[in-house]
Amino acid sequence: MKIQSVKDLEKITREYSTSLYYPDSIKVNIGMASCGIAAGAEAAFKTAAEAFAADRAIQVSQTGCIGYCEMEPLVEILTNGRPRVMYKNITPDKILDAVDDYQNGLSKKKWILGQMRDPRSILEAEIDNPMGKVEPFEAIPFLEDIPFYKGQVKIALRNCGYIDPDCIEEYIAKKGYRALLQMLEHSEPGKILETIKASGLRGRGGGGFPTGIKWATCAKHDGDRYIICNADEGDPGAYMDRSILEGDPHSVLEGMLIAGYAIGSRQGYIYVRNEYPLAVKRLVTAIKQAEACGLLGDNIAGTDYSFNIKISTGAGAFVCGESTALMASLEGNVGRPRAKYVHTVEKGFREGPTNLNNVETYANVPAIVLQGAEWYAGMGTDHSKGTKVFSLVGKIKNTGLVEVPMGISLKEIAFTIGGGIPKKKRFKAIQTGGPSGGCIPERFMDLPVDYQKLAEVGSIMGSGGMIAMDQDTCMVDVARYFMDFLKEESCGQCNPCREGIKQVLDILTDICAGNGKEGDIELLEELGSMIQKFSLCGLGTSAPNPVLTTILYFRDEYEAHIRDKKCPAGVCKALFHYEIDAEACNGCHVCARKCPQDAISGDKKKPHTLDQELCIKCSICYDACKFNAIAIC
Amino acid sequence: MITFKLNGKTVQGEEGQYILQVAEKYGVDIPTMCHHKALEPAGMCRLCTVELFDGRRSRFVTACNYPIWEGMEITTDSEAVHQGRKLIVELLLARCPDVPMLKKLAKEYGIEKPRFKTEGDDCILCGLCVRMCERMGNSAISLTGRGVEMKVDTPYHLQSDVCMACGACASVCPTGHITLEKINEIITRHKDVQPIPSEYDMGLNGRKPVYVPYAQAVPNTPAIDRDVCVHFKTGGCKVCTEFCGVDAIDHTMEDEIVELEVGSIILAPGFEPFDPSKFDSYNYANHPNVITSMEMERILSASGPTGGHLVRPSDHKEPKKIAWFQCVGSRDLNRCDNSYCSSVCCMYAIKESVIAKEHAGDDLECTIFYMDMRTHGKDFERFYNNAQEKGVRFVRSRVHTIDPVAGSDDLSVRYVTESGELQNETFDQVVLSIGLQTNPETVALAKKLDIELTEGNFCKTETFEPVETSQKGIYVCGAFQGPKDIPQSVIDASAAAGSAGAVLSAARNTRTLTPEVVPETNVFGERPRIGVFVCRCGINIAGVVDVPAVRDYAATLPYVEYFSDNLYSCAQDTQETMTQIIKQKNLNRVVVAACTPKTHEPLFQETLINAGLNKYLFEMCNIRNQDSWVHKNNPDMATEKAKDLVRMAVSKVALMQPLEEAELQVNQTAMIIGGGIAGMSAASTLAQHGYETHIVEKSDALGGQALNLFRTISGDDVQEKLSHLIADVDQNENIHVHLSTELKNVEGFVGSFKATLAADGKETELEHGVAVVATGASALKPREYHYGDDPRILTSLELDRKFMDKDPALKELKSAVFIQCVGSREPERPYCSKVCCTHSIDNALELKKTNPEMSVYILYRDIRTYGEREYIYREAREKGIIFVRYAVDNKPVLDLDNGEIKITVTDHVLGRPLEIATDLVTLASAVVPNKDEALANFFKVSLNDDGFFVEKHAKLGPSEFATDGVFLCGLAHYPKPIDESVVQGRAAASRAVTLLARETIHTSGTIAETVPMNCSSCAVCVSICPYSAPAFIEEGPFTGKAKINPVLCKGCGLCVASCRSGAIKLKGFDNDQIFAQIFAMNEAV
């Protein structure tokens, strides 16, 4: 069916809002993003689908990730007139019981994450809340009230977990492609540029460049203009973009279509990691569907506007997330950055003016066009508007994706939404911005999250990775870890980055091995400062951040390593040993049982002893002891 | 134009330029390791990082690829920049601790040892090679791998057919990681890759595809060798265009066919050296230490592959023993077809051996293996004798085989001595004295032109028409006419030009364009307004000297009104700009700090003339040859020296005054002294060119020595030809013959000589513009071998007379003996008379022809039948003429015993005395010059020890004197056969025409001038001047004081230095000017 107008979209919206909000049957939405699948969602889906194949009263369908990855597989069950309930950790063996439980009175309270107060997205304010007239279940919390979701505002992730990503109609039903068609019907490209500019949206890929200015500059330069979506999300532990591509691919396509129209481009590319096969698959499906609907391709919705999107998969080089390297790779050359003294908006891909944004940026665009620049700019801080998706990982209770308004404090993200540090450990630092971000210590936890503020404390927003670290994290080792990653991922063409990182890593490795010497810290600072200033691309200029911020905030840990030959966190094996605190040990023998080396001995209920000769510092005893009787010395 | 700030100074650059390019223009040094002018900048090494202030904040950008924009502010050497660069160098030094270029850089940054763990790499991953390979159109290599794994490699680490082994990568590799040897070894194992052999260095050196064939090439501009240039193979490269500052390179140029309408053609295609590769037994092709004489020339040359250092090719060892083998490819019908003598090899072999000894020291053993030592040229015999005295060993033996000595690079030579003993001797090196032969292409050309060739493939000419080919209007000169040396080739060339020009004399000056004369500005009394132009000479000067600093320094000097620097000051467009600037800025003095005035002063003087300035208001200082070239390693001091030189030049030029050049009329008349073959040839050439010519002949007939000659070896009847020549001269209305006339006096100078002729007791005056000395020589009257005691003992000329008279007695002779070198090659007369060997053999053959039964002996020392004269030597031996060699210390003894002539000579083969009874003895007596000292005095020319006239230059001026307007030819120069006399006569005439063709002559303005008031009339100047320029004033207020004839003065300064009264000054080099320079120099101390 070719869609020609907003009216056509409204027709679909009407058709599909029933299945979305008022299904006659029981609808079982299984979170089928990579995180869910990894936790067993695919098997659960298969089990349910087979079980209810003949049962017309039960409909099994897939959605994307709703963010709370810790709780995957998440299964939402709903039916017209009853509350929507989100079950957590629904492994294949639990799926049928969960459906049964929903049908028969919700006795398995522990399986339930919560019930939904309002399933509408932020774009659907004008329709009635489908849950408005439904009586909620008692004694079951509302999802919106649990700490993980309470502070979140979902714009980029607005549809993730709410729709079937392989179903364009569901996207349309949730106001999808409305922005595109309204724009084609009513707006000049210049007006769109103004809107995006006024919204204050900044690139979510890491650089934070004002998107509207980028678009306008690109539109100003003559030549074959290109729109590229950077989906080469390479930071370890960060998967915001993957989640959007897997959960709501059309939002990205629509964002690119709007960009293409505003800038005057006919061709878009999505450069996506080959390690994201599901995202690629969903994108391929989405593109086919959009083309079938006449929303992508030639003469979109019967207008003069034509825009095509091709997918190109990257081969897993971190540096290909850098815009010029990405374009080189897209052209079929080696993915190495070049100097951006002539900006890519002037001469980028195939020498044409090229606009490159990342997935999250494009996903925000339809919402902004639909709701208006003022609405978007109303959120966030002076310099950073709107919301940002963070990937919350590390030593934190609630891992997952969160989308919060800019300006929210780190503390709120880590402690309220994230739930703080597990096992009563002490919080030490939070690392933002991926491998080339910085480590922010506790004293800055009240810092409002925006581009400027993070830069002021030596870190970066990056693409939204956020790694929490507790007392057991050695900051020297953290720096070493990131340097090791960057040593592998540096493209190698410029001296400061290639040779500099190599030497930084070398020095850090020495320090961790107990071979640090006086002057190492200063040398690291000297190297770091030079690499920042002299490197060719963003990878190099930000690479020393982990080292420099850890030195800045945790210099004492470096000094302990170098001068005292001690690793206070008990990570660098050459620099600590475990001892059993005789006073704290009550002789429960758990440690002795778990020790793979049989290094711990002692009579029951009496303090145990540890044979240092045998100990391999595997930390099993340390982690096992509930009485903090194993001490790091 | 974009204006911005560079280190606080306002600078300008073109839109699209990068910071580095502009900085370079302004002389601001920014270090870089990965930048190459011909390649897209990549910003990889980051060493060129500079600080950029954009009005709001400061950041770091790489100068090589950051485009300039209006208003930006760049700091190239801030502390942060310096520290960062230093750290980069330190990091790279840790990576490549043994790379010299990094060590040097580290030293400059004060890094003694890197603080990091060192590795042993030698690649700094600058990527130059990869980008260069891409530019070559090949992309055979690339940067592979990521991060620390990155390296330069071929795809999949495999050998690649894509690689053409052009070596472009190696040429840009700054560390030596890539070398031609490695490419050979690793990449192109299956190909035999060699550098492009330099033709000039005989393949001993490589050369580039863009090259100047040799330093003195004309035109002296580089050419691109299409056969090897990468661009013509791949369409890529064109790197050279980036380096050419004046955009002179155009790869699209095609060969053009140009049609010229000409009246005569001169063939001067030269020769090719014989290739001895086919002589298996000499192992030339296989053994590096068997080399040709041409290769030896290059090894001995200061500009050669070893810089003049004598080493042998195989192992660069300094040889202790070198052998030369003569007649390789000459006088040989067994192993090649060249039966002629190549004429030049004996002399060059001796020269090489002497120079080798000069280079390597006296203990170098030089041995020359020869058959006959042919040192028949002027002063050659003396050189030969000196070589013997210096210890060069001469062994008369033709060596058959050279064997490599197993286990070493030495060579074993087996030969038979004169006494028949077999010898084995080991040498470090053997030089093959290869002969001359005509190139097959030249043979083809001759065929196309339908020109007759000789047996030896040389151009066939007649004795009396020695530069005419068999085709009318086509002339020949040089080695194509026959193997010959430089002096003879130069003489030939002048003669050919004279002959070719003679037929065109009617067309003279019909196509001449006259340049527009710019009126000279009168600068008298003006305050000096000096313009200083400092030349970069590409990188010749600017690569060492800080040219902008010198230019800016010039601005601070007194009277300097304008200063600038040029990429190439000598470029045509620069010349035009200079002319404009001189006019616009009203400059009245100009200093150019560039290269050598020897080559370029006239050019810049021309520029002054075009700008309306007197050309002497100019001073040039040489900041290239005397500065940047010799102080390469001390750029700072070189810059200081350049400043000193500029300051000195400025101080001198301020005192320069316009000078006038004397103009004199050339009397278009020639006087030839001597009416022999040479004189008559000169006269008829001059007459053909349309000039009035006078022959002054002492005797009562024209013809000279030729009157005594029977015939030439080509069979011409000399008397018949001579009579034709005399008739031609007599009948030519331009030629006036003065017989029985003596030259009493000559006065004047070039263009206006006045000769006093005496005939029949009457004296007449002859005014003429030029003179040709052709006074000839005569045959020695021997005082040995009983000459004069018996009518059967004759000189060669006397035997000729008998032939001319068809003496019937000759037929009756049973035996005839010729004794060579009678009076020649002796201590008293240490020169070879050149003509006698050929003459005697020819006469011997004539006797044999008269009576084949006659026993004919030739007693000789060396047979010197040079060139194709060798054929008659061969014929003589075939006809049974017996050649017996004698030594100068064991001459034949002639006894007159009872009316019988008995000659005893020691046979050189048997070592025994041989007695010959004969009834005719012909003494090949020496050619003796006239030693005409009076004549030498008339023209201020000199005679050598043997009594022959000394030419201007043995090689380059063989037919003229150092005295302007006086020319030389014939036997007066040196003994020579008829053809060579004819050639030199024409050559002398041809040289004279170059003067006569100009109606006026301008002399130099830098000449001496007297201040008569100060003159004490001591006459030192008069006696000391080699050019007779000073004379006493004969009338007027200063009678008796000295004055200088501006026409004769050469500006040598002898008189100035010798004048005790300080009455003479040298214009343009006046005392105050010289002292100003010296005082200016003093400021530097």
PDB file of N, CA and C in Angstrom, chain A residues 316-317 336 339 341-342 487-496 498-500 502-503 506-507 510 523 526-527 530 533-536, chain B residues 42-46 49 60-62 65-67 81 84-85 87-88 91-92 95 115-117 119 124-125 143 145-148 150:
ATOM      1  N   GLY A 316      34.275  -3.831  12.160  1.00  0.00           N
ATOM      2  CA  GLY A 316      34.618  -3.912  13.572  1.00  0.00           C
ATOM      3  C   GLY A 316      35.831  -3.128  13.995  1.00  0.00           C
ATOM      4  N   ALA A 317      36.116  -2.041  13.300  1.00  0.00           N
ATOM      5  CA  ALA A 317      37.197  -1.184  13.763  1.00  0.00           C
ATOM      6  C   ALA A 317      36.589  -0.042  14.560  1.00  0.00           C
ATOM      7  N   ARG A 336      40.596   4.829   7.909  1.00  0.00           N
ATOM      8  CA  ARG A 336      41.501   5.659   8.698  1.00  0.00           C
ATOM      9  C   ARG A 336      41.028   7.102   8.615  1.00  0.00           C
ATOM     10  N   ALA A 339      42.511  14.473   8.399  1.00  0.00           N
ATOM     11  CA  ALA A 339      42.341  15.740   9.084  1.00  0.00           C
ATOM     12  C   ALA A 339      41.043  16.367   8.611  1.00  0.00           C
ATOM     13  N   TYR A 341      40.252  19.453   8.511  1.00  0.00           N
ATOM     14  CA  TYR A 341      40.394  20.892   8.346  1.00  0.00           C
ATOM     15  C   TYR A 341      39.453  21.404   7.279  1.00  0.00           C
ATOM     16  N   VAL A 342      39.154  20.527   6.331  1.00  0.00           N
ATOM     17  CA  VAL A 342      38.023  20.793   5.455  1.00  0.00           C
ATOM     18  C   VAL A 342      36.928  19.881   5.981  1.00  0.00           C
ATOM     19  N   LYS A 487      45.070   0.970  22.304  1.00  0.00           N
ATOM     20  CA  LYS A 487      46.287   0.585  21.585  1.00  0.00           C
ATOM     21  C   LYS A 487      45.913  -0.305  20.400  1.00  0.00           C
ATOM     22  N   GLU A 488      44.955  -1.194  20.644  1.00  0.00           N
ATOM     23  CA  GLU A 488      44.516  -2.085  19.562  1.00  0.00           C
ATOM     24  C   GLU A 488      43.713  -1.318  18.519  1.00  0.00           C
ATOM     25  N   GLU A 489      42.973  -0.322  18.988  1.00  0.00           N
ATOM     26  CA  GLU A 489      42.002   0.310  18.105  1.00  0.00           C
ATOM     27  C   GLU A 489      42.511   1.591  17.429  1.00  0.00           C
ATOM     28  N   SER A 490      43.634   2.102  17.873  1.00  0.00           N
ATOM     29  CA  SER A 490      44.220   3.258  17.184  1.00  0.00           C
ATOM     30  C   SER A 490      44.480   2.848  15.741  1.00  0.00           C
ATOM     31  N   CYS A 491      44.194   3.738  14.813  1.00  0.00           N
ATOM     32  CA  CYS A 491      44.393   3.344  13.412  1.00  0.00           C
ATOM     33  C   CYS A 491      45.867   3.192  13.108  1.00  0.00           C
ATOM     34  N   GLY A 492      46.703   3.924  13.838  1.00  0.00           N
ATOM     35  CA  GLY A 492      48.140   3.739  13.683  1.00  0.00           C
ATOM     36  C   GLY A 492      48.813   4.730  12.774  1.00  0.00           C
ATOM     37  N   GLN A 493      48.045   5.590  12.133  1.00  0.00           N
ATOM     38  CA  GLN A 493      48.730   6.442  11.159  1.00  0.00           C
ATOM     39  C   GLN A 493      49.416   7.660  11.762  1.00  0.00           C
ATOM     40  N   CYS A 494      48.975   8.137  12.913  1.00  0.00           N
ATOM     41  CA  CYS A 494      49.676   9.308  13.434  1.00  0.00           C
ATOM     42  C   CYS A 494      50.492   8.965  14.667  1.00  0.00           C
ATOM     43  N   ASN A 495      51.641   9.586  14.742  1.00  0.00           N
ATOM     44  CA  ASN A 495      52.629   9.237  15.760  1.00  0.00           C
ATOM     45  C   ASN A 495      52.163   9.418  17.197  1.00  0.00           C
ATOM     46  N   PRO A 496      51.550  10.560  17.544  1.00  0.00           N
ATOM     47  CA  PRO A 496      51.209  10.762  18.949  1.00  0.00           C
ATOM     48  C   PRO A 496      50.308   9.638  19.458  1.00  0.00           C
ATOM     49  N   ARG A 498      49.609   6.512  17.985  1.00  0.00           N
ATOM     50  CA  ARG A 498      50.154   5.160  17.912  1.00  0.00           C
ATOM     51  C   ARG A 498      51.295   4.958  18.898  1.00  0.00           C
ATOM     52  N   GLU A 499      52.298   5.799  18.806  1.00  0.00           N
ATOM     53  CA  GLU A 499      53.481   5.608  19.655  1.00  0.00           C
ATOM     54  C   GLU A 499      53.185   6.041  21.093  1.00  0.00           C
ATOM     55  N   GLY A 500      52.383   7.116  21.212  1.00  0.00           N
ATOM     56  CA  GLY A 500      52.100   7.658  22.535  1.00  0.00           C
ATOM     57  C   GLY A 500      51.308   6.676  23.380  1.00  0.00           C
ATOM     58  N   LYS A 502      50.987   3.551  23.011  1.00  0.00           N
ATOM     59  CA  LYS A 502      51.822   2.370  23.270  1.00  0.00           C
ATOM     60  C   LYS A 502      52.696   2.596  24.507  1.00  0.00           C
ATOM     61  N   GLN A 503      53.308   3.768  24.558  1.00  0.00           N
ATOM     62  CA  GLN A 503      54.210   4.040  25.687  1.00  0.00           C
ATOM     63  C   GLN A 503      53.433   4.262  26.977  1.00  0.00           C
ATOM     64  N   ASP A 506      52.536   0.987  28.223  1.00  0.00           N
ATOM     65  CA  ASP A 506      53.746   0.345  28.712  1.00  0.00           C
ATOM     66  C   ASP A 506      54.055   0.790  30.151  1.00  0.00           C
ATOM     67  N   ILE A 507      53.952   2.090  30.342  1.00  0.00           N
ATOM     68  CA  ILE A 507      54.241   2.626  31.673  1.00  0.00           C
ATOM     69  C   ILE A 507      53.188   2.127  32.672  1.00  0.00           C
ATOM     70  N   ASP A 510      53.734  -1.387  33.587  1.00  0.00           N
ATOM     71  CA  ASP A 510      54.839  -1.455  34.552  1.00  0.00           C
ATOM     72  C   ASP A 510      54.365  -1.103  35.954  1.00  0.00           C
ATOM     73  N   LEU A 523      55.501  11.739  33.598  1.00  0.00           N
ATOM     74  CA  LEU A 523      55.713  11.357  32.203  1.00  0.00           C
ATOM     75  C   LEU A 523      54.370  11.032  31.536  1.00  0.00           C
ATOM     76  N   GLU A 526      52.705  14.215  30.817  1.00  0.00           N
ATOM     77  CA  GLU A 526      53.335  14.879  29.677  1.00  0.00           C
ATOM     78  C   GLU A 526      52.876  14.232  28.365  1.00  0.00           C
ATOM     79  N   LEU A 527      52.923  12.891  28.372  1.00  0.00           N
ATOM     80  CA  LEU A 527      52.500  12.164  27.169  1.00  0.00           C
ATOM     81  C   LEU A 527      51.030  12.439  26.873  1.00  0.00           C
ATOM     82  N   MET A 530      50.382  15.804  25.397  1.00  0.00           N
ATOM     83  CA  MET A 530      50.822  15.908  23.999  1.00  0.00           C
ATOM     84  C   MET A 530      49.863  15.138  23.085  1.00  0.00           C
ATOM     85  N   LYS A 533      46.810  17.114  22.370  1.00  0.00           N
ATOM     86  CA  LYS A 533      46.971  18.287  21.511  1.00  0.00           C
ATOM     87  C   LYS A 533      47.380  17.930  20.094  1.00  0.00           C
ATOM     88  N   PHE A 534      48.185  16.893  19.945  1.00  0.00           N
ATOM     89  CA  PHE A 534      48.860  16.676  18.665  1.00  0.00           C
ATOM     90  C   PHE A 534      48.243  15.596  17.787  1.00  0.00           C
ATOM     91  N   SER A 535      47.278  14.842  18.325  1.00  0.00           N
ATOM     92  CA  SER A 535      46.760  13.733  17.521  1.00  0.00           C
ATOM     93  C   SER A 535      45.875  14.224  16.380  1.00  0.00           C
ATOM     94  N   LEU A 536      45.720  13.332  15.411  1.00  0.00           N
ATOM     95  CA  LEU A 536      45.017  13.705  14.189  1.00  0.00           C
ATOM     96  C   LEU A 536      43.504  13.711  14.365  1.00  0.00           C
TER      97      LEU A 536
ATOM     98  N   ALA B  42      49.442  14.612   4.508  1.00  0.00           N
ATOM     99  CA  ALA B  42      48.637  13.641   5.237  1.00  0.00           C
ATOM    100  C   ALA B  42      48.582  13.947   6.721  1.00  0.00           C
ATOM    101  N   GLY B  43      49.470  14.807   7.177  1.00  0.00           N
ATOM    102  CA  GLY B  43      49.455  15.141   8.605  1.00  0.00           C
ATOM    103  C   GLY B  43      49.696  13.946   9.488  1.00  0.00           C
ATOM    104  N   MET B  44      50.566  13.063   9.084  1.00  0.00           N
ATOM    105  CA  MET B  44      50.754  11.834   9.844  1.00  0.00           C
ATOM    106  C   MET B  44      51.798  11.944  10.941  1.00  0.00           C
ATOM    107  N   CYS B  45      52.899  12.608  10.654  1.00  0.00           N
ATOM    108  CA  CYS B  45      53.959  12.625  11.672  1.00  0.00           C
ATOM    109  C   CYS B  45      53.635  13.603  12.785  1.00  0.00           C
ATOM    110  N   ARG B  46      52.839  14.596  12.494  1.00  0.00           N
ATOM    111  CA  ARG B  46      52.370  15.608  13.447  1.00  0.00           C
ATOM    112  C   ARG B  46      53.484  16.537  13.912  1.00  0.00           C
ATOM    113  N   THR B  49      53.015  20.363  13.720  1.00  0.00           N
ATOM    114  CA  THR B  49      51.924  20.966  14.482  1.00  0.00           C
ATOM    115  C   THR B  49      52.289  22.392  14.904  1.00  0.00           C
ATOM    116  N   PHE B  60      45.618  23.301  18.250  1.00  0.00           N
ATOM    117  CA  PHE B  60      46.805  22.812  17.557  1.00  0.00           C
ATOM    118  C   PHE B  60      46.411  22.192  16.227  1.00  0.00           C
ATOM    119  N   VAL B  61      47.053  22.634  15.179  1.00  0.00           N
ATOM    120  CA  VAL B  61      46.752  22.087  13.856  1.00  0.00           C
ATOM    121  C   VAL B  61      48.071  21.762  13.156  1.00  0.00           C
ATOM    122  N   THR B  62      47.996  20.893  12.168  1.00  0.00           N
ATOM    123  CA  THR B  62      49.223  20.563  11.430  1.00  0.00           C
ATOM    124  C   THR B  62      49.382  21.525  10.247  1.00  0.00           C
ATOM    125  N   ASN B  65      48.763  20.518   6.294  1.00  0.00           N
ATOM    126  CA  ASN B  65      47.486  20.359   5.603  1.00  0.00           C
ATOM    127  C   ASN B  65      46.380  21.262   6.132  1.00  0.00           C
ATOM    128  N   TYR B  66      46.749  22.266   6.905  1.00  0.00           N
ATOM    129  CA  TYR B  66      45.709  23.174   7.369  1.00  0.00           C
ATOM    130  C   TYR B  66      45.618  24.366   6.409  1.00  0.00           C
ATOM    131  N   PRO B  67      44.462  24.536   5.780  1.00  0.00           N
ATOM    132  CA  PRO B  67      44.350  25.626   4.810  1.00  0.00           C
ATOM    133  C   PRO B  67      44.287  26.986   5.518  1.00  0.00           C
ATOM    134  N   VAL B  81      54.186  23.885  21.553  1.00  0.00           N
ATOM    135  CA  VAL B  81      54.489  23.268  20.265  1.00  0.00           C
ATOM    136  C   VAL B  81      55.855  22.590  20.332  1.00  0.00           C
ATOM    137  N   GLY B  84      55.778  19.474  22.497  1.00  0.00           N
ATOM    138  CA  GLY B  84      55.080  18.381  21.830  1.00  0.00           C
ATOM    139  C   GLY B  84      55.934  17.746  20.748  1.00  0.00           C
ATOM    140  N   ARG B  85      56.557  18.599  19.942  1.00  0.00           N
ATOM    141  CA  ARG B  85      57.425  18.075  18.872  1.00  0.00           C
ATOM    142  C   ARG B  85      58.551  17.251  19.455  1.00  0.00           C
ATOM    143  N   LEU B  87      58.587  15.619  22.177  1.00  0.00           N
ATOM    144  CA  LEU B  87      58.106  14.328  22.663  1.00  0.00           C
ATOM    145  C   LEU B  87      57.846  13.369  21.503  1.00  0.00           C
ATOM    146  N   ILE B  88      57.342  13.903  20.393  1.00  0.00           N
ATOM    147  CA  ILE B  88      57.118  13.049  19.221  1.00  0.00           C
ATOM    148  C   ILE B  88      58.447  12.476  18.739  1.00  0.00           C
ATOM    149  N   LEU B  91      59.515   9.798  21.070  1.00  0.00           N
ATOM    150  CA  LEU B  91      58.758   8.557  20.872  1.00  0.00           C
ATOM    151  C   LEU B  91      59.275   7.802  19.654  1.00  0.00           C
ATOM    152  N   LEU B  92      59.532   8.549  18.590  1.00  0.00           N
ATOM    153  CA  LEU B  92      60.015   7.898  17.370  1.00  0.00           C
ATOM    154  C   LEU B  92      61.427   7.370  17.562  1.00  0.00           C
ATOM    155  N   ARG B  95      61.255   4.178  19.072  1.00  0.00           N
ATOM    156  CA  ARG B  95      60.856   3.157  18.107  1.00  0.00           C
ATOM    157  C   ARG B  95      62.040   2.789  17.205  1.00  0.00           C
ATOM    158  N   ARG B 115      63.252   8.335  26.993  1.00  0.00           N
ATOM    159  CA  ARG B 115      62.891   7.846  28.317  1.00  0.00           C
ATOM    160  C   ARG B 115      62.070   6.561  28.240  1.00  0.00           C
ATOM    161  N   PHE B 116      61.799   6.110  27.018  1.00  0.00           N
ATOM    162  CA  PHE B 116      60.943   4.939  26.863  1.00  0.00           C
ATOM    163  C   PHE B 116      61.777   3.731  26.459  1.00  0.00           C
ATOM    164  N   LYS B 117      61.128   2.593  26.556  1.00  0.00           N
ATOM    165  CA  LYS B 117      61.816   1.370  26.129  1.00  0.00           C
ATOM    166  C   LYS B 117      62.049   1.450  24.621  1.00  0.00           C
ATOM    167  N   GLU B 119      62.897   0.133  20.760  1.00  0.00           N
ATOM    168  CA  GLU B 119      62.708  -1.008  19.867  1.00  0.00           C
ATOM    169  C   GLU B 119      63.776  -0.905  18.780  1.00  0.00           C
ATOM    170  N   ILE B 124      59.450   4.783  10.362  1.00  0.00           N
ATOM    171  CA  ILE B 124      58.706   5.700  11.221  1.00  0.00           C
ATOM    172  C   ILE B 124      57.261   5.854  10.745  1.00  0.00           C
ATOM    173  N   LEU B 125      56.863   5.038   9.786  1.00  0.00           N
ATOM    174  CA  LEU B 125      55.487   5.020   9.292  1.00  0.00           C
ATOM    175  C   LEU B 125      55.021   6.408   8.844  1.00  0.00           C
ATOM    176  N   LEU B 143      49.914   0.971   3.730  1.00  0.00           N
ATOM    177  CA  LEU B 143      50.066   0.809   5.168  1.00  0.00           C
ATOM    178  C   LEU B 143      49.066  -0.258   5.575  1.00  0.00           C
ATOM    179  N   GLY B 145      47.581  -3.202   8.420  1.00  0.00           N
ATOM    180  CA  GLY B 145      47.454  -3.413   9.862  1.00  0.00           C
ATOM    181  C   GLY B 145      46.960  -2.175  10.565  1.00  0.00           C
ATOM    182  N   ARG B 146      46.650  -2.356  11.853  1.00  0.00           N
ATOM    183  CA  ARG B 146      46.064  -1.257  12.615  1.00  0.00           C
ATOM    184  C   ARG B 146      46.914  -1.011  13.846  1.00  0.00           C
ATOM    185  N   GLY B 147      46.911   0.227  14.291  1.00  0.00           N
ATOM    186  CA  GLY B 147      47.594   0.565  15.543  1.00  0.00           C
ATOM    187  C   GLY B 147      49.047   0.154  15.515  1.00  0.00           C
ATOM    188  N   VAL B 148      49.488  -0.479  16.593  1.00  0.00           N
ATOM    189  CA  VAL B 148      50.899  -0.832  16.692  1.00  0.00           C
ATOM    190  C   VAL B 148      51.304  -1.881  15.674  1.00  0.00           C
ATOM    191  N   MET B 150      50.664  -1.647  12.558  1.00  0.00           N
ATOM    192  CA  MET B 150      50.751  -1.041  11.234  1.00  0.00           C
ATOM    193  C   MET B 150      52.159  -1.157  10.646  1.00  0.00           C
TER     194      MET B 150
END
